[in-house]
Amino acid sequence: MSQGYAQGRTAILLVDPYNDFLAEGGKVWPRVEAVATEVGLLDNLRTVLAAGRQAGLKVFFVPHRRWEPGDYEGWDHLTASQRGVQSRQLFARGTWGGEFHPDFQPQQGEVVVKEHWAQSGFANTDLDFQLKQRGITQVIVIGLLANTCIESTARFAMELGYHVTLVRDATAAFQPEMMQAAHELNGPTFAHAILSTAELAGSLRDAS
Amino acid sequence: MSQGYAQGRTAILLVDPYNDFLAEGGKVWPRVEAVATEVGLLDNLRTVLAAGRQAGLKVFFVPHRRWEPGDYEGWDHLTASQRGVQSRQLFARGTWGGEFHPDFQPQQGEVVVKEHWAQSGFANTDLDFQLKQRGITQVIVIGLLANTCIESTARFAMELGYHVTLVRDATAAFQPEMMQAAHELNGPTFAHAILSTAELAGSLRDAS
Amino acid sequence: MSQGYAQGRTAILLVDPYNDFLAEGGKVWPRVEAVATEVGLLDNLRTVLAAGRQAGLKVFFVPHRRWEPGDYEGWDHLTASQRGVQSRQLFARGTWGGEFHPDFQPQQGEVVVKEHWAQSGFANTDLDFQLKQRGITQVIVIGLLANTCIESTARFAMELGYHVTLVRDATAAFQPEMMQAAHELNGPTFAHAILSTAELAGSLRDAS
Amino acid sequence: MSQGYAQGRTAILLVDPYNDFLAEGGKVWPRVEAVATEVGLLDNLRTVLAAGRQAGLKVFFVPHRRWEPGDYEGWDHLTASQRGVQSRQLFARGTWGGEFHPDFQPQQGEVVVKEHWAQSGFANTDLDFQLKQRGITQVIVIGLLANTCIESTARFAMELGYHVTLVRDATAAFQPEMMQAAHELNGPTFAHAILSTAELAGSLRDAS
């Protein structure tokens, strides 16, 4: 399906490109660094975005809830991930860690959707609506983390009827086993394509 | 079902209590004023909230998107209502018109959900999620407008499995015919109860 | 937007074309007959379908739950409409009333989506998914009833990001006031186009 | 949270208990057998259901689409799993493989929700609605497969606001690594509890 990434129908979903995840000094960077470095995460994110923009694809920013005081108050049940966000004030609103990494900033005409509370960028947000308003039927899901937000966003996208592409080296995780679970064990059951950055960039060049 | 409004299971959904809708000088107030005055809207909203809080019900604020520059850019198709919001900059973020009316402010522990782009407070927001995190199964839907945001929020609530109560004089519309459509023609087909403010306040007193 | 009904992007949603609604002898036909006759419902449904199929549009059948024994058991709260379905066994599975009218049968390649429990053809069904799997971004909603299933299906479609067309004489209701509410009071706030059958057929001829 | 499984608020979701998955001679049983035997799957499913029913919990059957001729026709993109279902006619309607295993049959008053097309029992079905109509806020997800339908159903349940329990030996997968991914790598990030059958049965006994 190298011809599949039609300009008007395909979007890149960039999930959680926060300094806390991607930058030296970010609160979660130390847990991500080993895998991110090994796969060449930051360069690959830059490559996918550049190739996508060059091919005329729309980029959607899909951000996790930026922590702020009062978050999670009155909830019956938090996940372990939400407890972690709360206790460490991850992606805190108004702080450097809660800003998008300088290399991953929305450009004119790109869309920043509503923040998600958990893992799926579609759940409790306007992502599906914003995609539909632009005629998008295919999504390329990149960013962090491979087995949590990327995987849930991709699982939801498939269930909502989208064609879903994962990019195995444009994401990262806390452990290599989580990457393997995402791309070898689980991804093949729900994603329609799982590519490397080089393969995707090649397809996008051919399409543009 | 006067016993139905159990404290831990029932929420009040207060939709779009903006100055632009409810206050002298608000941009939409002139179109709402005749019906609002006739039904006693502001006093009734105050009464429902007071009775609900007294009975221990949780209040959820369900706000329309506050207009800001760039809104609707790149959308394939806007509704007439969205064109109106855009051209008149309704509920503009950072302006008085986009603030909640002073008498309808969130209190400690009450929930402000994400802004909706169109009419239903459930669509593309975290309203369903926030209700579930608090064990809510019944909703009382009040605010503006009877035949647009209130009706769509109520129709969605029913389809999502909630027990739905409308309050015929704790809402308003541009024309009396729209009130009649909401409460005499359409509401009876999807709402589980349609009460007056006095009837609801009585039920809540009995329940508490 | 006469050029708007592109073949590969537009679908006709035909809601609840049951004998119980549309045929002499159907259980609900007596309540629909006056309005249906006045607007020319059956002929108009035939015209829209023929023009749509001629223009290469995909038709989706959007059926209400066919009543069967055990339905609604254990539910906390039914709507008045659901009580009516239950007490009168409307659209009962395996009966003539629960069959599609002979003039409104799925053709080869057309899609019959899952049955809906209430009013919206999108709620608790695979309609959105089936549309997405075929790249549909615009829907034309016809069938019954104008102010209940048609209106809720159309309200949901808009909130889900679709372009929505209503056809004012390819639907009916129990009372003329309900038609007026659907097309004069409410429809203009959420639908992107409200046409007559003749206008729509003209647009489809131009498009094909 | 041993006190958490309140009778009126908790449901067991039994996913895909088909002969094709669970019975000697089923089409997928050979791929599941090794893991299923090792964890004691069938006995554990029996134990969870018996303990749950004894404690008054409602059981919901959450079935995959039973294959029938014409399925997937006209779809733009199938997953690898759907291609497998199609080519092998898994869970075919009207065949033994598409029947629930004899030990896992709905009892009077239990709910069979609509069939899902992919992995999540919530996507494109009435599962959320049927749970809400019964006041359920906590779900225990058991059945097959651990890393596909169970995991997606559980991820969706969490995003929809439910409290989610996984039972590590009341499910199975094609490979032990998939079980480990589901319960050691991924589950802890989205599930609120991950128990053994013995632990869950103990909690349910205490609660009843």
mmCIF file of C-alpha atoms in Angstrom, chain A residues 58 65 72-78 82 108-109 111 114-118 123-130 132-135, chain B residues 58 65 72-78 82 108-109 111 114-118 123-130 132-135:
data_model
loop_
_atom_site.group_PDB
_atom_site.id
_atom_site.type_symbol
_atom_site.label_atom_id
_atom_site.label_comp_id
_atom_site.label_asym_id
_atom_site.label_seq_id
_atom_site.Cartn_x
_atom_site.Cartn_y
_atom_site.Cartn_z
ATOM 1 C CA LYS A 58 -1.846 17.196 7.878
ATOM 2 C CA ARG A 65 -3.541 16.085 29.958
ATOM 3 C CA TYR A 72 -8.127 13.541 39.619
ATOM 4 C CA GLU A 73 -9.966 14.920 42.670
ATOM 5 C CA GLY A 74 -13.152 13.021 43.266
ATOM 6 C CA TRP A 75 -12.329 10.211 40.850
ATOM 7 C CA ASP A 76 -13.373 6.776 41.992
ATOM 8 C CA HIS A 77 -10.404 4.977 40.494
ATOM 9 C CA LEU A 78 -7.083 6.039 38.994
ATOM 10 C CA GLN A 82 -2.467 8.414 36.470
ATOM 11 C CA GLN A 108 0.358 27.071 10.598
ATOM 12 C CA GLY A 109 -2.794 25.109 9.843
ATOM 13 C CA VAL A 111 -4.336 20.925 14.585
ATOM 14 C CA LYS A 114 -8.006 18.207 23.207
ATOM 15 C CA GLU A 115 -5.900 16.632 25.919
ATOM 16 C CA HIS A 116 -6.551 13.004 26.814
ATOM 17 C CA TRP A 117 -6.855 11.823 30.434
ATOM 18 C CA ALA A 118 -5.413 8.381 29.946
ATOM 19 C CA ALA A 123 -11.072 8.879 24.207
ATOM 20 C CA ASN A 124 -12.862 11.907 25.637
ATOM 21 C CA THR A 125 -11.370 14.259 23.033
ATOM 22 C CA ASP A 126 -12.259 15.779 19.670
ATOM 23 C CA LEU A 127 -9.674 13.823 17.670
ATOM 24 C CA ASP A 128 -12.155 11.744 15.665
ATOM 25 C CA PHE A 129 -14.241 14.854 14.957
ATOM 26 C CA GLN A 130 -11.267 16.937 13.857
ATOM 27 C CA LYS A 132 -13.555 13.821 10.007
ATOM 28 C CA GLN A 133 -13.857 17.552 9.434
ATOM 29 C CA ARG A 134 -10.813 17.188 7.167
ATOM 30 C CA GLY A 135 -11.774 13.996 5.373
ATOM 31 C CA LYS B 58 -22.813 16.903 42.126
ATOM 32 C CA ARG B 65 -16.335 26.158 23.054
ATOM 33 C CA TYR B 72 -13.070 26.450 12.553
ATOM 34 C CA GLU B 73 -10.110 26.994 10.208
ATOM 35 C CA GLY B 74 -9.730 24.085 7.837
ATOM 36 C CA TRP B 75 -13.120 22.552 8.662
ATOM 37 C CA ASP B 76 -14.957 21.086 5.705
ATOM 38 C CA HIS B 77 -18.407 22.083 6.909
ATOM 39 C CA LEU B 78 -19.766 24.341 9.640
ATOM 40 C CA GLN B 82 -21.084 27.585 14.247
ATOM 41 C CA GLN B 108 -15.353 23.456 45.463
ATOM 42 C CA GLY B 109 -15.444 19.882 44.166
ATOM 43 C CA VAL B 111 -16.556 19.564 37.785
ATOM 44 C CA LYS B 114 -14.227 20.001 28.319
ATOM 45 C CA GLU B 115 -15.807 22.462 25.937
ATOM 46 C CA HIS B 116 -18.092 21.137 23.203
ATOM 47 C CA TRP B 117 -17.803 22.272 19.585
ATOM 48 C CA ALA B 118 -21.450 21.988 18.679
ATOM 49 C CA ALA B 123 -19.723 14.799 21.953
ATOM 50 C CA ASN B 124 -15.935 15.145 21.768
ATOM 51 C CA THR B 125 -15.624 15.860 25.498
ATOM 52 C CA ASP B 126 -14.929 14.018 28.746
ATOM 53 C CA LEU B 127 -18.459 14.379 30.168
ATOM 54 C CA ASP B 128 -19.372 10.689 30.033
ATOM 55 C CA PHE B 129 -16.004 9.760 31.536
ATOM 56 C CA GLN B 130 -16.246 12.302 34.356
ATOM 57 C CA LYS B 132 -18.642 7.492 35.286
ATOM 58 C CA GLN B 133 -15.680 8.263 37.522
ATOM 59 C CA ARG B 134 -18.259 9.427 40.072
ATOM 60 C CA GLY B 135 -20.792 6.653 39.667
#
